[in-house]
């Protein structure tokens, strides 16, 4: 294990408060032998199967239909396909295991299907009509109108969504720890994933194909907000840089400061300045272009937030989170702890005057 992985694992244990979603891994007799082996929306995805960036180990071990699904949904969601495949290997040997719960029913812990979802986290039922009132990770990967936990197309998409929601591709330790609440499981999955990659590394991939993104900017409430969002979203994939204001990297407030500048507007540079600057917005009333603040970071408190993201749609924000948190990306915020509040910089009197001078009011 590299020193970088050790550091990431320690940080994942010490710095992240996790919601336990135990995924009950299935022990496979082939696993030790495998570790010792050698070898180096769907319309937006190129469905042509290409065996690229796949090690000899992966090509010989992963069934072709599963490999295609891992790569397809990895590309779609921005999660490393190798990590998806490693989860599938560790859980059920890519659906080949005959243990209880893989092809029908559940195992002793209530897990089901090739990716071993707890039925409760899938949506309460193993097979759900889509769309549905059920919450969870139930997904319709083959667009047949049903989210079937035993269907590899559905289960692999659901697993990709779960990993993405909980930290992938940047924070794989956290994402895998939530998937199965055990550090030995995290280490084993990462070891498999490296064997599936051609060069043995798990680099953070670029953001999912922009053509697959929801039309976020089209839903902007005003042309000004649209300009702000266009700038911010164009920075996805760039690294977090403390004190950064681009063009190669940004910190959490730096990307917001520059996004507003791109629309011709001046707001405070730092999180501590941005928090009192905007008009306070009630929870549930926030909209694209507004800011959401968190009690996170050294020297912060419930009335002095140290982290900020910019809302791009209900429940989603773009953020530059931290050096070890992966690249700038769109994440969810309503399920995050320590939210201090929301503000609307566009309602600050100084900004209103700027808009007036620019003829934008």
Coordinates of C-alpha atoms in Angstrom, one line a residue:
X1 CA 0.0 0.0 0.0
X2 CA 1.4 3.4 -0.9
X3 CA 1.9 6.2 1.6
X4 CA -0.8 8.2 -0.2
X5 CA -3.3 5.4 0.3
X6 CA -2.4 5.0 4.0
X7 CA -2.9 8.8 4.5
X8 CA -6.3 8.6 2.7
X9 CA -7.4 5.7 4.8
X10 CA -6.4 7.4 8.1
X11 CA -8.2 10.6 7.0
X12 CA -11.3 8.5 6.1
X13 CA -11.4 7.0 9.5
X14 CA -10.6 10.1 11.5
X15 CA -12.3 12.9 9.6
X16 CA -15.5 11.6 8.2
X17 CA -18.7 11.0 10.2
X18 CA -20.4 8.2 8.2
X19 CA -23.9 7.0 8.0
X20 CA -23.7 3.3 8.4
X21 CA -25.1 1.4 5.4
X22 CA -23.7 -2.1 5.9
X23 CA -23.7 -3.9 2.6
X24 CA -22.9 -7.4 3.9
X25 CA -20.1 -8.6 1.6
X26 CA -20.1 -12.2 0.4
X27 CA -17.0 -14.3 1.1
X28 CA -15.7 -16.0 -2.0
X29 CA -13.4 -18.9 -2.2
X30 CA -11.8 -17.4 -5.3
X31 CA -10.8 -14.2 -3.7
X32 CA -7.4 -15.1 -2.2
X33 CA -6.3 -16.7 -5.5
X34 CA -7.5 -13.6 -7.4
X35 CA -5.4 -11.3 -5.3
X36 CA -2.3 -13.4 -6.1
X37 CA -3.0 -13.4 -9.8
X38 CA -0.8 -11.6 -12.3
X39 CA -1.6 -9.2 -15.1
X40 CA -1.1 -6.0 -15.5
X41 CA -28.6 9.3 -19.4
X42 CA -27.6 6.3 -21.5
X43 CA -28.1 8.3 -24.8
X44 CA -25.0 10.3 -23.9
X45 CA -22.8 7.3 -23.6
X46 CA -20.9 5.6 -26.4
X47 CA -22.4 2.2 -26.2
X48 CA -19.8 0.7 -28.5
X49 CA -17.8 -1.8 -26.4
X50 CA -14.1 -0.9 -26.5
X51 CA -11.6 -2.9 -24.5
X52 CA -9.4 0.0 -23.5
X53 CA -7.6 0.7 -20.3
X54 CA -8.4 -2.8 -19.2
X55 CA -5.6 -5.0 -17.7
X56 CA -5.1 -8.6 -18.7
X57 CA -6.4 -9.6 -15.3
X58 CA -9.7 -7.7 -15.8
X59 CA -10.2 -9.1 -19.4
X60 CA -9.8 -12.6 -18.2
X61 CA -11.8 -12.3 -14.9
X62 CA -14.8 -10.1 -15.8
X63 CA -17.6 -11.4 -18.0
X64 CA -17.9 -9.3 -21.1
X65 CA -21.5 -8.1 -20.4
X66 CA -20.5 -7.0 -16.8
X67 CA -17.3 -5.3 -18.1
X68 CA -19.4 -3.3 -20.6
X69 CA -21.8 -2.2 -17.8
X70 CA -19.0 -1.3 -15.4
X71 CA -17.4 0.9 -18.1
X72 CA -20.7 2.4 -19.3
X73 CA -22.0 3.4 -15.9
X74 CA -18.6 4.5 -14.7
X75 CA -18.3 6.9 -17.6
X76 CA -21.9 8.1 -17.1
X77 CA -21.5 8.9 -13.4
X78 CA -17.9 9.8 -13.3
X79 CA -16.9 6.9 -11.0
X80 CA -13.9 4.8 -11.8
X81 CA -15.1 1.7 -13.6
X82 CA -12.4 -0.3 -12.0
X83 CA -13.8 0.5 -8.5
X84 CA -17.3 -0.5 -9.7
X85 CA -15.9 -3.8 -11.0
X86 CA -13.9 -4.4 -7.9
X87 CA -17.1 -4.1 -5.8
X88 CA -18.9 -6.5 -8.1
X89 CA -15.9 -9.0 -7.8
X90 CA -15.7 -8.7 -4.0
X91 CA -19.5 -9.0 -3.5
X92 CA -20.5 -11.9 -5.8
X93 CA -17.7 -12.6 -8.3
X94 CA -19.6 -10.6 -10.9
X95 CA -22.8 -12.4 -10.3
X96 CA -21.3 -15.9 -10.6
X97 CA -21.6 -16.8 -6.9
X98 CA -24.3 -19.3 -6.0
X99 CA -24.5 -18.1 -2.4
X100 CA -28.0 -17.0 -1.1
X101 CA -29.2 -13.6 -2.2
X102 CA -27.3 -13.3 -5.4
X103 CA -29.8 -14.6 -8.0
X104 CA -32.9 -14.5 -5.7
X105 CA -34.0 -13.9 -2.2
X106 CA -31.6 -12.3 0.3
X107 CA -28.7 -13.4 2.3
X108 CA -28.6 -13.4 6.1
X109 CA -28.2 -9.6 6.3
X110 CA -31.0 -8.8 3.8
X111 CA -28.6 -8.1 0.8
X112 CA -29.6 -9.0 -2.7
X113 CA -28.3 -9.1 -6.3
X114 CA -24.9 -9.0 -7.9
X115 CA -23.9 -5.8 -6.1
X116 CA -25.4 -6.9 -2.8
X117 CA -27.7 -4.0 -2.0
X118 CA -29.6 -4.1 1.3
X119 CA -33.2 -4.2 0.0
X120 CA -34.0 -1.3 2.4
X121 CA -31.4 0.9 0.7
X122 CA -32.6 -0.2 -2.8
X123 CA -36.0 1.2 -2.1
X124 CA -37.8 -1.3 0.1
X125 CA -38.5 -3.9 -2.6
X126 CA -36.2 -5.9 -4.8
X127 CA -38.1 -4.9 -7.9
X128 CA -39.7 -1.5 -8.2
X129 CA -41.7 0.1 -11.0
X130 CA -40.0 3.3 -12.3
X131 CA -40.9 6.0 -11.7
X132 CA -41.8 5.2 -8.1
X133 CA -42.5 6.9 -4.8
X134 CA -39.8 4.8 -3.2
X135 CA -36.5 6.4 -2.2
X136 CA -33.1 4.7 -2.3
X137 CA -30.7 3.6 -5.1
X138 CA -33.2 1.7 -7.2
X139 CA -32.2 2.3 -10.8
X140 CA -33.4 1.3 -14.2
X141 CA -30.2 0.7 -16.2
X142 CA -31.8 -1.1 -19.1
X143 CA -34.8 1.2 -19.4
X144 CA -37.4 -1.5 -19.2
X145 CA -39.5 0.4 -16.6
X146 CA -38.3 -1.6 -13.6
X147 CA -35.5 -1.3 -11.1
X148 CA -34.6 -4.9 -10.4
X149 CA -31.9 -5.5 -7.8
X150 CA -31.0 -8.8 -9.5
X151 CA -30.6 -7.3 -12.9
X152 CA -26.9 -6.4 -13.5
X153 CA -27.7 -3.4 -15.6
X154 CA -29.9 -1.9 -12.8
X155 CA -27.7 -3.0 -9.9
X156 CA -24.4 -1.7 -11.3
X157 CA -26.0 1.7 -12.1
X158 CA -27.4 1.8 -8.5
X159 CA -23.9 1.0 -7.1
X160 CA -22.4 3.8 -9.2
X161 CA -24.9 6.2 -7.9
X162 CA -24.3 5.2 -4.3
X163 CA -20.5 5.5 -4.6
X164 CA -20.9 8.9 -6.3
X165 CA -23.2 10.2 -3.7
X166 CA -20.8 9.2 -0.9
X167 CA -17.5 10.5 -2.2
X168 CA -16.4 8.8 -5.4
X169 CA -14.4 9.4 -7.5
X170 CA -12.3 11.6 -5.3
X171 CA -12.8 10.1 -1.8
X172 CA -12.9 6.4 -2.5
X173 CA -12.2 5.5 1.1
X174 CA -15.3 7.2 2.3
X175 CA -17.5 6.0 -0.6
X176 CA -16.5 2.3 -0.1
X177 CA -16.7 2.6 3.7
X178 CA -20.3 3.7 3.4
X179 CA -20.9 0.9 0.9
X180 CA -19.6 -1.6 3.5
X181 CA -18.7 -0.4 6.9
X182 CA -15.3 -2.1 7.3
X183 CA -11.8 -0.9 6.5
X184 CA -10.7 -4.3 5.5
X185 CA -13.4 -4.2 2.8
X186 CA -12.2 -0.8 1.6
X187 CA -8.6 -2.1 1.3
X188 CA -9.6 -5.3 -0.5
X189 CA -11.8 -3.5 -3.1
X190 CA -9.0 -0.9 -3.8
X191 CA -6.5 -3.7 -4.2
X192 CA -8.8 -5.5 -6.8
X193 CA -9.5 -2.2 -8.6
X194 CA -5.7 -1.6 -9.1
X195 CA -5.3 -5.0 -10.6
X196 CA -8.1 -4.2 -13.0
X197 CA -6.5 -1.0 -14.2
X198 CA -3.9 -1.2 -16.9
X199 CA -1.3 0.9 -15.0
X200 CA -2.3 -0.1 -11.6
X201 CA -3.5 3.4 -10.5
X202 CA -6.9 4.8 -9.6
X203 CA -6.6 8.3 -10.9
X204 CA -9.6 10.6 -10.5
X205 CA -11.3 10.6 -13.9
X206 CA -12.6 13.7 -15.6
X207 CA -16.2 14.8 -14.9
X208 CA -18.9 12.8 -16.6
X209 CA -19.5 13.8 -20.2
X210 CA -21.0 17.4 -20.0
X211 CA -23.5 16.3 -22.7
X212 CA -25.0 14.0 -20.0
X213 CA -25.4 16.7 -17.4
X214 CA -28.9 17.9 -16.6
X215 CA -29.6 21.2 -18.3
X216 CA -28.6 23.1 -15.2
X217 CA -27.9 26.5 -16.9
X218 CA -31.1 26.3 -18.8
X219 CA -33.0 26.4 -15.5
X220 CA -31.1 29.5 -14.2
X221 CA -33.7 32.1 -13.0
X222 CA -32.0 35.0 -14.8
X223 CA -29.4 35.6 -17.5
X224 CA -27.0 36.9 -14.8
X225 CA -27.3 33.7 -12.8
X226 CA -26.8 31.8 -16.1
X227 CA -23.4 33.6 -16.7
X228 CA -22.4 32.8 -13.1
X229 CA -23.2 29.2 -13.4
X230 CA -21.6 28.8 -16.8
X231 CA -18.3 30.0 -15.4
X232 CA -18.5 27.8 -12.2
X233 CA -19.5 24.6 -14.0
X234 CA -16.7 25.1 -16.6
X235 CA -14.2 24.7 -13.7
X236 CA -15.2 21.1 -12.9
X237 CA -12.4 18.7 -12.8
X238 CA -9.8 21.3 -11.7
X239 CA -8.1 20.8 -8.4
X240 CA -8.7 22.5 -5.0
X241 CA -6.0 25.0 -4.3
X242 CA -6.1 26.9 -1.0
X243 CA -6.4 30.6 -1.8
X244 CA -6.8 29.8 -5.5
X245 CA -8.8 32.0 -7.8
X246 CA -7.9 30.2 -11.0
X247 CA -7.4 29.6 -13.7
X248 CA -5.7 26.3 -12.7
X249 CA -7.3 25.8 -9.3
X250 CA -9.7 27.3 -6.7
X251 CA -10.6 27.1 -3.1
X252 CA -14.3 27.1 -2.0
X253 CA -14.9 30.8 -2.0
X254 CA -12.4 31.5 -4.8
X255 CA -14.5 29.7 -7.5
X256 CA -17.6 31.7 -6.4
X257 CA -15.8 35.0 -6.3
X258 CA -14.5 34.4 -9.9
X259 CA -17.9 33.1 -11.1
X260 CA -19.5 36.4 -10.0
X261 CA -16.7 38.4 -11.5
X262 CA -17.3 36.6 -14.8
X263 CA -20.8 38.1 -14.8
X264 CA -19.3 41.6 -14.1
X265 CA -20.1 41.6 -10.3
X266 CA -17.9 42.0 -7.3
X267 CA -18.5 40.2 -4.0
X268 CA -16.1 39.4 -1.1
X269 CA -13.3 37.1 -1.8
X270 CA -13.4 34.8 1.3
X271 CA -16.0 32.6 2.9
X272 CA -15.9 34.8 6.1
X273 CA -16.7 37.8 3.9
X274 CA -19.3 36.1 1.7
X275 CA -21.4 34.9 4.7
X276 CA -22.6 38.3 6.0
X277 CA -22.6 39.8 2.5
X278 CA -25.7 38.2 0.9
X279 CA -29.3 38.4 2.0
X280 CA -30.2 35.5 4.2
X281 CA -32.5 32.9 2.5
X282 CA -34.8 30.5 4.3
X283 CA -34.1 26.7 4.0
X284 CA -36.1 25.4 1.0
X285 CA -36.2 28.8 -0.7
X286 CA -32.7 28.7 -2.1
X287 CA -32.2 28.7 -5.8
X288 CA -29.4 28.6 -8.4
X289 CA -26.7 31.2 -7.8
X290 CA -27.4 31.3 -4.0
X291 CA -24.7 30.2 -1.6
X292 CA -24.8 27.5 1.1
X293 CA -22.5 27.7 4.1
X294 CA -21.1 25.0 6.4
X295 CA -19.6 25.0 9.9
X296 CA -16.5 23.3 8.6
X297 CA -12.8 24.1 8.8
X298 CA -10.4 25.4 11.5
X299 CA -11.7 28.3 13.6
X300 CA -15.3 28.1 12.3
X301 CA -18.5 28.0 14.3
X302 CA -22.3 27.9 13.8
X303 CA -22.2 31.7 13.2
X304 CA -18.9 31.9 11.4
X305 CA -18.9 29.3 8.7
X306 CA -15.7 28.2 7.0
X307 CA -16.9 26.4 3.9
X308 CA -19.2 27.5 1.1
X309 CA -20.7 26.0 -2.1
X310 CA -22.8 27.6 -4.9
X311 CA -26.2 26.1 -5.6
X312 CA -26.8 25.1 -9.2
X313 CA -30.2 23.3 -8.8
X314 CA -32.4 22.2 -5.9
X315 CA -30.3 19.9 -3.7
X316 CA -27.1 20.3 -5.7
X317 CA -24.1 22.7 -5.5
X318 CA -20.7 23.1 -7.1
X319 CA -17.9 23.1 -4.6
X320 CA -14.1 23.1 -4.2
X321 CA -14.0 21.1 -1.0
X322 CA -10.5 20.3 0.0
X323 CA -7.1 19.1 -1.3
X324 CA -7.8 15.5 -0.6
X325 CA -11.5 15.6 -1.5
X326 CA -11.0 15.3 -5.3
X327 CA -11.6 17.8 -8.0
X328 CA -14.1 20.6 -8.2
X329 CA -17.5 19.0 -8.9
X330 CA -21.3 19.1 -8.5
X331 CA -22.3 17.4 -5.2
X332 CA -25.4 17.2 -3.0
X333 CA -25.8 19.4 0.0
X334 CA -29.1 18.7 1.8
X335 CA -27.7 15.5 3.3
X336 CA -24.6 17.2 4.5
X337 CA -24.1 17.9 8.2
X338 CA -23.4 21.4 9.7
X339 CA -25.2 23.6 7.2
X340 CA -25.2 27.1 8.7
X341 CA -27.5 28.8 6.2
X342 CA -28.1 30.2 2.8
X343 CA -27.5 33.6 1.3
X344 CA -28.3 35.4 -2.0
X345 CA -25.5 37.8 -3.0
X346 CA -27.6 39.2 -5.8
X347 CA -29.8 40.9 -3.2
X348 CA -27.0 42.8 -1.5
X349 CA -27.4 46.6 -2.1
X350 CA -23.9 46.9 -3.5
X351 CA -24.6 44.2 -6.1
X352 CA -28.0 45.6 -6.9
X353 CA -26.2 48.9 -7.7
X354 CA -23.7 47.0 -9.9
X355 CA -26.5 45.3 -11.8
X356 CA -28.1 48.7 -12.3
X357 CA -24.9 50.2 -13.7
X358 CA -24.6 47.2 -16.1
X359 CA -28.2 47.6 -17.3
X360 CA -29.1 44.1 -15.9
X361 CA -32.0 45.1 -13.7

